[in-house]
Amino acid sequence: MLVYLLKRITHALPVAFGVSVVCFLLVHIAPGDPLTSVLPPDASAQLQAEMRRIYGFDRPLPVQYGLWAMKALQGDLGTSIATGRPVATELGKAIGNTLMLAVLATLIGFILGSLFGFVAGYFRGSWIDKLASFISIIGVSVPHYWLGMVLVIIFSVQLNWLPATGAGPGGSDAWRWDWAHIRHLILPAVTMSVIPMGIVARTVRALVADILSQEFVSGLRAKGLLDFGVFRHVVKNAAPTALAVMGLQLGYLLGGSILIETVFSWPGTGFLLGQAIFQRDLPLLQGTILVLALFFVTLNMIVDIVQAMLDPRVQRA
Amino acid sequence: MSAAASIAAMAAIEKSPGYWSGVLTRLRRDPVAMVALAVVLALILMAIFAPWVAPNDPYRSSMIRRLRPIGTPGFPLGTDELGRDMLSRLIYGARLSLLMGVMPVIIAFFVGSAIGITAGFVGGRVNTVLMRTIDVFFAFPSVLLAIALSGALGAGIFNGLLSLTVVFIPPIARIAESVTTGVRKIEYVEAARASGASGFTIVRVHVLGNVIGPIFVYATSLISVSLILASGLSFLGLGVKPPEPEWGLMLNTLRNAIYVQPWVAALPGVMIFITSVSFNLLSDGLRSAMDLKA
């Protein structure tokens, strides 16, 4: 296990380095001079050169990267051009909101998806299987930002049951677990849960069908084990992979929450990204992407390690 | 075996239907895949012949007939926030939406296959360098990478296409690499090498035919994701710019109208949904038609 742990960490480190290089270069692939957004349009050539020196843009790229990475490691992700506040502060407020939304969506998606997938795999070929497969196809094919709009139309515009946007009366800073706030969470979380639901259902269906076709299941049945006993064995065998898929989905939702957060004006990292794009606030864009991508790399690593702990077969592979 | 018998055997091999025609036959027997194919073809035809199919000019706006409901005479699907005909805009929208959704996967299919096959076939240090680079891009969630790139590059059709292509190269290259590595170890490739065939010839004659199928099926499964992402970029104000008709952009501009004409505002999403479901079902059908080796 320790060997596997070390192997996995030494694999993640160069990837994390690469990810940081890509994020660093984002500002440099952007058209135009990165200084234009901070300088007045009529700035003199002398002032421009001076600013270039202060910001370090006159140095070679690798040196710039080194300075940027050192600062980033210390938690300094630069300053947002639009608000003038440190990017890290803006992110700190947003990340909790996104995490709350993504974790809830993953849980809903995982529970419903495993249920559909399990039933479909258990009764393979039956109408229940066809229905469950149909639902999971819908889940992976629906443009979720549109689904969010449709849910708003039904539950906010037509029925007036739930709020369409925002995070509650206190805004993003005063979240409490009471109905006034939770009702703001329902529509975005349900919308977001559709993606992992479809994917988990597909995975679990394939897993269950595969496990049921293996000899040890026939052996268990021959031994006289009832359906419930067989069920226990199937769950035990399917769980590590299903949990790994769930972990990865959480990562995808964290990184991909921008569309849903835009639809619902949910004050998370995705909403922040949307603002950064709208205002061409490159430091904010860069910092947010860096943090989300590194989060994803770390989560991937944790998922692999947990899976290896649950299922020793993974370690040998 | 006599010479005549071996010639007869060769003739029989030549006559026996190939792998791909078997796939086509099986695909044709799959009603779901056939319906999906019909929808996809209809959408493509609609995009090509948009000027003849659309009843109105998709750009002509009118301040006096904004946001008319579905079923308005002359405007069967209503009008948008600038009074433009929704039906015509949805029909014209197929052009950019399909282009932005399908093109990146096609380009990524070629580039990703080239990278993956090279890495898998050459192996060694080349493999390490190529695949570790691919790993870095694969480490981003796809939505995040697409938004990072097009967010930095700015709005525009070309920037959107470029960002999406970069997003889909890593997964395709990974599949191509693993399939090619598997094929490289099979004996007939060894035999070809032993008989003196050059690396390029081996790839062209022995490897390509065996790896391109699985890579192709995988690539088709990405089209639906790409469509949703492409429209998503336009929905965020990246990708296609107004006043071009594009489904994601239309959803974005109609978002403020959900309190006035909710169902008109939701229409562009229906088009994205239908297109993406059809591509998904077609890809699933293709996959099962190809897996059946019997």
XYZ file of C-alpha atoms in Angstrom:
611
model
C 0.000 0.000 0.000
C 2.802 2.414 0.926
C 4.500 1.715 -2.417
C 1.260 2.427 -4.245
C 0.773 5.621 -2.232
C 4.231 6.897 -3.147
C 3.790 5.889 -6.775
C 0.508 7.746 -7.008
C 1.895 10.890 -5.384
C 4.977 10.948 -7.628
C 2.610 10.689 -10.579
C 0.459 13.584 -9.367
C 3.288 16.035 -8.721
C 4.478 16.484 -12.339
C 0.839 16.719 -13.449
C 0.224 19.456 -10.878
C 3.340 21.242 -12.144
C 2.076 20.990 -15.730
C -1.342 22.267 -14.709
C 0.235 25.303 -13.071
C 2.278 26.005 -16.223
C -0.884 25.893 -18.359
C -2.646 28.273 -15.956
C 0.361 30.582 -15.961
C 0.374 30.670 -19.756
C -3.358 31.518 -19.906
C -2.571 35.183 -19.354
C 0.040 35.050 -22.100
C -2.189 33.458 -24.748
C -4.737 36.214 -24.157
C -4.709 38.726 -27.008
C -3.305 42.160 -26.261
C -0.885 43.371 -23.646
C -1.690 42.160 -20.127
C -0.974 45.702 -18.939
C -3.694 47.396 -20.991
C -6.292 46.585 -18.359
C -4.347 48.292 -15.539
C -2.909 51.242 -17.462
C -4.825 54.281 -18.655
C -5.072 54.338 -22.458
C -2.935 57.478 -22.717
C -0.064 56.172 -20.556
C 3.350 57.371 -21.694
C 5.936 54.936 -23.036
C 8.049 55.593 -19.960
C 5.195 54.724 -17.607
C 4.479 51.595 -19.633
C 8.089 50.459 -19.380
C 8.088 51.237 -15.667
C 4.905 49.209 -15.073
C 6.298 46.374 -17.173
C 9.303 46.270 -14.871
C 7.204 46.428 -11.694
C 4.951 43.605 -12.873
C 7.986 41.630 -14.033
C 6.811 41.345 -17.633
C 10.289 42.350 -18.870
C 11.848 39.167 -17.552
C 12.117 35.862 -19.426
C 9.019 33.629 -19.184
C 10.545 30.892 -16.991
C 11.625 33.518 -14.450
C 8.145 35.040 -14.529
C 6.677 31.595 -13.964
C 9.003 30.967 -11.035
C 8.058 34.233 -9.326
C 4.357 33.637 -9.996
C 4.499 30.054 -8.691
C 6.363 31.081 -5.527
C 3.682 33.643 -4.757
C 0.885 31.198 -5.586
C 2.370 28.610 -3.216
C 2.190 31.211 -0.457
C -1.474 31.834 -1.235
C -0.976 35.033 -3.203
C -2.891 34.645 -6.459
C -2.679 38.285 -7.497
C -5.291 41.032 -7.426
C -8.616 41.079 -9.188
C -8.674 43.875 -11.763
C -12.423 44.415 -11.430
C -12.757 44.592 -7.635
C -9.197 45.397 -6.570
C -9.417 42.705 -3.893
C -6.976 39.777 -3.674
C -8.057 36.850 -5.862
C -7.554 34.493 -2.914
C -10.127 36.407 -0.843
C -12.692 36.329 -3.640
C -12.080 32.601 -4.120
C -12.286 31.815 -0.421
C -15.828 33.178 -0.263
C -16.953 31.405 -3.415
C -15.406 27.990 -2.967
C -17.515 27.005 0.033
C -20.715 27.795 -1.860
C -19.673 25.709 -4.846
C -18.533 22.858 -2.619
C -21.904 22.819 -0.848
C -23.761 22.727 -4.156
C -21.499 20.127 -5.765
C -21.454 17.769 -2.777
C -25.232 17.838 -2.498
C -25.652 17.313 -6.252
C -23.182 14.420 -6.213
C -25.029 12.753 -3.344
C -28.425 13.062 -5.043
C -26.953 11.890 -8.323
C -25.129 8.990 -6.728
C -28.132 7.707 -4.777
C -30.558 7.929 -7.704
C -27.971 6.759 -10.235
C -26.967 3.669 -8.234
C -30.626 2.839 -7.703
C -31.452 3.081 -11.419
C -28.240 1.354 -12.431
C -28.665 -1.443 -9.928
C -32.238 -2.209 -10.887
C -31.351 -2.036 -14.573
C -28.356 -4.335 -14.213
C -30.243 -6.772 -11.984
C -33.208 -7.095 -14.341
C -31.128 -6.828 -17.479
C -33.180 -6.768 -20.666
C -36.492 -6.103 -18.906
C -38.606 -2.984 -19.392
C -37.220 -1.601 -16.141
C -33.744 -1.887 -17.636
C -34.871 -0.115 -20.808
C -36.508 2.670 -18.788
C -33.447 3.125 -16.589
C -31.133 3.151 -19.618
C -33.402 5.720 -21.246
C -33.251 7.938 -18.160
C -29.469 7.688 -18.010
C -29.159 8.579 -21.715
C -31.334 11.624 -21.062
C -29.153 12.459 -18.064
C -25.936 12.527 -20.067
C -27.458 14.214 -23.130
C -29.442 17.068 -21.625
C -27.785 20.493 -21.733
C -27.910 21.053 -17.994
C -27.950 24.866 -18.228
C -31.146 24.516 -20.255
C -32.593 22.015 -17.775
C -31.935 24.615 -15.086
C -33.885 27.194 -17.090
C -36.779 24.780 -17.601
C -36.913 23.993 -13.865
C -36.919 27.737 -13.124
C -39.772 28.193 -15.611
C -41.796 25.389 -13.988
C -41.067 25.859 -10.283
C -40.366 29.594 -10.086
C -42.226 31.284 -12.927
C -45.308 29.083 -13.263
C -45.790 27.520 -9.820
C -43.913 30.121 -7.775
C -42.749 27.473 -5.313
C -39.021 28.051 -5.276
C -36.768 31.074 -5.869
C -35.124 31.361 -9.289
C -31.776 32.865 -8.358
C -29.391 33.761 -5.567
C -28.325 32.102 -2.334
C -30.919 33.448 0.089
C -31.762 36.562 2.081
C -28.318 36.990 3.645
C -26.484 36.656 0.350
C -23.454 34.422 0.120
C -21.883 35.542 3.396
C -24.696 34.597 5.747
C -25.602 31.039 4.821
C -27.672 29.139 7.377
C -29.259 25.728 7.153
C -32.816 27.012 7.421
C -35.660 26.837 4.919
C -35.161 30.436 3.748
C -31.723 29.455 2.485
C -32.176 25.792 1.655
C -34.993 26.571 -0.771
C -32.433 28.469 -2.868
C -30.247 25.380 -2.998
C -32.891 22.930 -4.249
C -33.183 23.833 -7.939
C -29.457 24.231 -8.662
C -28.597 21.043 -6.774
C -31.274 18.999 -8.557
C -30.203 20.391 -11.938
C -26.580 19.620 -11.239
C -27.333 16.096 -9.998
C -28.596 15.004 -13.423
C -25.061 14.695 -14.836
C -23.601 12.337 -12.192
C -26.909 10.473 -12.076
C -26.668 9.450 -15.726
C -23.015 8.488 -15.492
C -23.337 6.603 -12.190
C -26.387 4.736 -13.524
C -24.470 3.625 -16.619
C -21.456 2.512 -14.599
C -23.430 0.666 -11.930
C -25.565 -1.094 -14.537
C -22.488 -2.405 -16.353
C -20.840 -3.394 -13.042
C -23.870 -5.266 -11.727
C -24.443 -7.069 -15.016
C -20.781 -8.073 -15.087
C -20.710 -9.287 -11.481
C -23.940 -11.271 -11.856
C -22.477 -13.103 -14.852
C -19.436 -14.252 -12.873
C -19.123 -17.796 -11.579
C -18.948 -16.956 -7.908
C -22.513 -15.647 -8.059
C -23.757 -18.943 -9.484
C -21.727 -20.604 -6.739
C -23.454 -18.507 -4.098
C -26.851 -19.311 -5.535
C -25.968 -23.024 -5.748
C -24.944 -22.860 -2.116
C -28.529 -21.841 -1.423
C -28.008 -18.170 -0.774
C -31.174 -16.116 -1.164
C -31.442 -13.062 -3.366
C -30.692 -10.736 -0.482
C -27.445 -12.563 0.258
C -26.415 -12.348 -3.383
C -27.340 -8.651 -3.336
C -24.884 -8.101 -0.477
C -22.060 -9.669 -2.484
C -22.891 -7.656 -5.583
C -22.869 -4.388 -3.622
C -19.555 -5.293 -2.027
C -17.976 -5.904 -5.421
C -19.469 -2.927 -7.184
C -18.899 -0.377 -4.412
C -15.214 0.539 -4.965
C -15.666 1.384 -8.646
C -18.991 3.149 -8.069
C -17.460 5.235 -5.274
C -14.499 6.119 -7.489
C -16.861 7.315 -10.202
C -18.694 9.366 -7.585
C -15.468 11.001 -6.438
C -14.484 11.911 -9.975
C -17.943 13.290 -10.655
C -17.625 15.568 -7.642
C -14.435 16.911 -9.197
C -16.099 17.437 -12.572
C -19.010 19.266 -10.940
C -16.683 21.535 -8.968
C -14.812 22.437 -12.118
C -17.860 22.542 -14.365
C -20.297 24.398 -12.153
C -19.978 27.631 -14.145
C -22.981 27.066 -16.411
C -25.369 26.113 -13.628
C -24.116 28.834 -11.307
C -24.649 31.351 -14.094
C -28.233 30.200 -14.634
C -29.062 30.412 -10.922
C -26.716 33.303 -10.007
C -25.304 30.995 -7.335
C -22.372 32.859 -5.721
C -19.731 30.166 -6.191
C -16.499 29.728 -8.129
C -18.353 29.258 -11.418
C -20.183 32.540 -10.988
C -16.825 34.138 -10.199
C -15.403 32.684 -13.423
C -18.383 34.045 -15.332
C -17.709 37.519 -13.940
C -14.004 37.188 -14.725
C -14.830 36.331 -18.340
C -17.418 39.091 -18.651
C -15.048 41.753 -17.302
C -11.920 40.227 -18.850
C -10.434 40.015 -15.373
C -7.509 37.744 -16.241
C -5.897 37.426 -12.764
C -9.238 36.306 -11.347
C -9.737 33.866 -14.237
C -6.227 32.476 -13.833
C -6.404 32.090 -10.066
C -9.823 30.463 -10.065
C -8.852 27.998 -12.782
C -5.581 27.142 -11.041
C -7.285 26.395 -7.729
C -10.104 24.361 -9.318
C -7.722 22.353 -11.512
C -5.321 21.593 -8.638
C -8.332 20.593 -6.545
C -9.315 18.187 -9.308
C -5.803 16.697 -9.516
C -5.745 16.174 -5.734
C -9.224 14.689 -5.699
C -8.251 12.264 -8.482
C -5.300 11.153 -6.407
C -7.387 10.691 -3.259
C -9.990 8.709 -5.199
C -7.309 6.378 -6.565
C -5.773 5.876 -3.141
C -9.113 5.198 -1.439
C -10.051 2.802 -4.207
C -6.789 0.940 -3.759
C -7.444 0.701 -0.031
C -10.925 -0.709 -0.583
C -9.952 -3.006 -3.412
C -6.468 -4.587 -3.275
C -6.792 -5.654 -6.929
C -6.249 -2.029 -7.970
C -2.826 -1.914 -6.301
C -1.555 -4.788 -8.369
C -2.727 -3.319 -11.661
C -3.425 -27.742 -50.419
C -3.479 -27.657 -54.227
C -2.964 -24.429 -56.113
C -6.550 -24.403 -57.382
C -7.931 -24.883 -53.882
C -5.870 -22.036 -52.484
C -6.971 -19.725 -55.295
C -10.581 -20.674 -54.566
C -9.984 -19.976 -50.886
C -8.554 -16.547 -51.702
C -11.547 -15.767 -53.905
C -13.847 -16.752 -51.052
C -12.012 -14.398 -48.697
C -12.364 -11.614 -51.183
C -16.082 -12.236 -51.545
C -16.849 -12.545 -47.837
C -18.330 -9.317 -46.515
C -15.837 -7.124 -44.714
C -15.952 -6.099 -41.085
C -17.434 -2.695 -41.812
C -20.271 -3.988 -43.947
C -21.124 -6.349 -41.078
C -21.217 -3.377 -38.755
C -23.496 -1.528 -41.170
C -25.848 -4.508 -41.419
C -26.108 -4.747 -37.634
C -26.553 -1.009 -37.319
C -29.362 -1.102 -39.868
C -31.197 -3.661 -37.712
C -31.093 -1.354 -34.676
C -34.306 0.710 -34.804
C -33.198 3.217 -32.136
C -29.915 3.936 -33.921
C -31.738 4.290 -37.243
C -34.177 6.847 -35.839
C -31.241 8.736 -34.305
C -29.426 8.633 -37.656
C -32.533 9.970 -39.421
C -32.762 12.873 -36.949
C -29.062 13.678 -37.345
C -29.334 13.615 -41.150
C -32.462 15.780 -41.011
C -30.625 18.316 -38.837
C -27.653 18.384 -41.203
C -29.939 18.863 -44.234
C -31.815 21.572 -42.348
C -28.521 23.352 -41.673
C -27.369 23.107 -45.293
C -30.684 24.168 -46.842
C -31.581 26.715 -44.143
C -32.268 29.556 -46.654
C -34.868 27.380 -48.423
C -36.384 25.804 -45.297
C -36.680 28.893 -43.109
C -39.895 30.890 -43.656
C -38.400 34.262 -42.641
C -35.164 36.219 -42.486
C -33.496 35.158 -39.183
C -31.860 38.588 -38.756
C -34.844 40.871 -39.428
C -35.941 42.370 -36.142
C -38.997 44.418 -35.314
C -39.647 46.430 -32.201
C -43.419 46.092 -32.503
C -43.591 42.287 -32.489
C -41.171 41.291 -29.759
C -41.640 38.107 -27.724
C -44.790 36.823 -29.391
C -46.049 33.473 -28.067
C -45.857 30.131 -29.838
C -48.630 29.864 -32.437
C -48.647 33.495 -33.581
C -49.834 33.627 -37.222
C -46.795 33.949 -39.481
C -44.485 33.102 -36.567
C -45.362 29.506 -35.607
C -42.757 29.384 -32.810
C -43.133 33.001 -31.757
C -40.531 35.774 -31.878
C -37.451 36.517 -29.791
C -36.505 39.547 -27.683
C -35.771 41.594 -30.823
C -38.843 40.444 -32.706
C -36.986 38.012 -34.938
C -38.727 34.835 -36.133
C -37.864 31.990 -33.729
C -38.500 29.171 -36.220
C -36.133 30.685 -38.777
C -33.508 31.390 -36.141
C -33.720 27.828 -34.817
C -33.301 26.474 -38.356
C -30.357 28.761 -39.134
C -28.972 28.070 -35.645
C -28.299 24.473 -36.685
C -25.482 25.759 -38.906
C -23.263 27.270 -36.236
C -24.348 24.912 -33.454
C -23.525 21.806 -35.488
C -20.302 23.328 -36.789
C -19.145 24.360 -33.314
C -20.154 21.016 -31.829
C -18.962 18.543 -34.466
C -15.893 20.232 -35.962
C -13.732 20.150 -32.787
C -14.313 16.407 -32.432
C -13.393 15.788 -36.076
C -10.153 17.773 -35.813
C -9.374 16.259 -32.408
C -10.007 12.800 -33.886
C -7.223 13.295 -36.432
C -4.784 15.112 -34.157
C -5.474 12.912 -31.116
C -5.193 9.708 -33.179
C -1.914 10.872 -34.676
C -0.482 11.656 -31.233
C -1.820 8.487 -29.608
C -0.791 6.124 -32.408
C 2.679 7.661 -32.554
C 3.081 7.365 -28.792
C 1.755 3.812 -28.729
C 3.734 2.587 -31.720
C 7.072 4.240 -31.068
C 6.921 3.718 -27.314
C 9.854 4.541 -25.081
C 10.786 8.138 -24.398
C 8.546 9.523 -27.154
C 5.592 7.855 -25.462
C 6.549 9.282 -22.082
C 6.935 12.835 -23.349
C 3.732 12.807 -25.422
C 1.533 11.081 -22.888
C 2.722 13.063 -19.852
C 1.899 16.240 -21.763
C -1.518 14.805 -22.612
C -1.966 13.916 -18.917
C -1.602 17.579 -17.961
C -4.480 18.623 -20.217
C -6.476 15.580 -19.168
C -6.085 16.706 -15.553
C -8.500 19.585 -16.190
C -12.237 18.906 -16.060
C -13.340 19.392 -19.687
C -15.734 22.284 -18.985
C -13.050 24.098 -17.001
C -10.399 23.705 -19.724
C -12.775 24.907 -22.435
C -13.703 27.950 -20.367
C -10.110 28.652 -19.344
C -8.910 28.689 -22.940
C -11.783 30.541 -24.545
C -12.019 32.852 -21.541
C -8.390 33.865 -22.062
C -8.628 33.983 -25.867
C -11.906 35.896 -25.839
C -15.209 35.375 -27.687
C -15.387 34.404 -31.340
C -16.134 31.337 -33.458
C -12.501 30.504 -34.163
C -11.438 30.818 -30.510
C -14.352 28.614 -29.474
C -13.463 25.952 -32.034
C -9.813 26.078 -31.004
C -10.584 25.730 -27.283
C -12.944 22.796 -27.808
C -10.471 21.035 -30.085
C -7.777 21.294 -27.415
C -10.263 19.873 -24.895
C -10.994 16.761 -26.961
C -7.479 15.895 -28.126
C -6.300 14.404 -24.770
C -9.105 11.842 -24.277
C -8.850 10.690 -27.912
C -5.055 10.490 -27.744
C -5.309 8.393 -24.565
C -7.653 5.875 -26.170
C -5.529 5.792 -29.352
C -2.383 5.187 -27.317
C -3.824 2.312 -25.300
C -5.373 0.600 -28.340
C -2.155 0.964 -30.353
C 0.012 -0.348 -27.517
C -2.249 -3.407 -27.435
C -2.015 -3.994 -31.182
C 1.756 -3.508 -31.273
C 2.261 -6.626 -29.170
C 0.230 -8.912 -31.481
C 2.318 -11.441 -33.445
C 1.471 -10.318 -36.969
C 2.955 -6.890 -36.279
C 6.101 -8.659 -35.062
C 6.008 -10.780 -38.231
C 5.715 -7.699 -40.442
C 8.643 -6.143 -38.631
C 10.690 -9.339 -39.024
C 9.929 -9.425 -42.758
C 11.528 -5.996 -43.067
C 8.539 -3.668 -43.325
C 9.260 -0.080 -42.323
C 7.567 1.479 -39.316
C 5.408 3.664 -41.509
C 4.232 0.704 -43.609
C 3.402 -1.312 -40.504
C 1.314 1.515 -39.095
C -0.456 2.091 -42.389
C -1.142 -1.548 -43.278
C -1.333 -3.404 -39.979
C -2.015 -0.965 -37.165
C -4.336 1.686 -38.557
C -7.064 -0.713 -39.662
C -7.174 -2.283 -36.220
C -7.120 0.812 -34.064
C -9.151 3.333 -36.040
C -12.507 1.628 -35.332
C -12.396 1.833 -31.532
C -10.974 5.381 -31.667
C -13.731 6.414 -34.078
C -16.510 5.038 -31.870
C -15.029 6.780 -28.874
C -14.822 10.038 -30.820
C -18.494 9.791 -31.842
C -19.439 9.479 -28.179
C -17.750 12.854 -27.584
C -19.876 14.716 -30.143
C -22.819 15.056 -27.780
C -20.565 16.433 -25.019
C -18.982 18.781 -27.525
C -22.368 20.083 -28.711
C -23.468 20.816 -25.141
C -20.132 22.460 -24.339
C -20.047 24.512 -27.550
C -23.523 25.901 -26.956
C -22.552 26.342 -23.311
C -19.647 28.582 -24.321
C -21.983 30.755 -26.394
C -24.436 30.701 -23.495
C -21.713 32.273 -21.342
C -20.956 34.938 -23.923
C -17.906 33.131 -25.300
C -17.912 31.438 -28.684
C -20.486 32.764 -31.148
C -21.252 36.505 -30.923
C -24.595 38.217 -31.549
C -26.520 38.653 -33.831
C -25.595 35.256 -35.300
C -28.265 32.615 -34.663
C -26.775 29.886 -32.471
C -28.777 27.818 -30.007
C -26.629 28.447 -26.926
C -26.383 32.174 -27.627
C -30.165 32.317 -28.220
C -30.747 30.683 -24.821
C -28.495 33.331 -23.297
C -30.224 36.330 -24.865
C -33.696 34.911 -24.160
C -32.908 34.217 -20.508
C -34.326 37.537 -19.390
C -37.570 36.709 -21.190
C -38.470 33.679 -19.095
C -41.035 35.703 -17.157
C -42.679 36.985 -20.337
C -42.544 34.088 -22.804
C -41.076 31.147 -20.850
C -41.665 28.459 -23.467
C -40.314 30.514 -26.347
C -37.199 31.139 -24.255
C -36.747 27.400 -23.692
C -36.973 26.429 -27.390
C -33.271 26.666 -28.354
C -32.458 24.211 -25.559
C -34.904 21.720 -27.041
C -32.870 21.799 -30.257
C -29.580 21.247 -28.374
C -31.197 18.410 -26.434
C -32.631 16.648 -29.518
C -29.303 16.913 -31.338
C -27.258 15.692 -28.406
C -29.586 12.750 -27.620
C -29.526 11.698 -31.276
C -25.739 11.736 -31.482
C -25.539 9.805 -28.208
C -27.992 7.113 -29.339
C -26.246 6.819 -32.701
C -22.890 6.438 -30.992
C -24.302 3.796 -28.639
C -25.753 1.909 -31.602
C -22.432 2.061 -33.420
C -20.637 0.791 -30.342
C -22.842 -2.247 -29.908
C -22.812 -2.931 -33.668
C -19.015 -2.991 -33.556
C -18.588 -4.963 -30.357
C -20.490 -7.935 -31.780
C -17.624 -9.737 -33.456
C -19.705 -12.811 -34.389
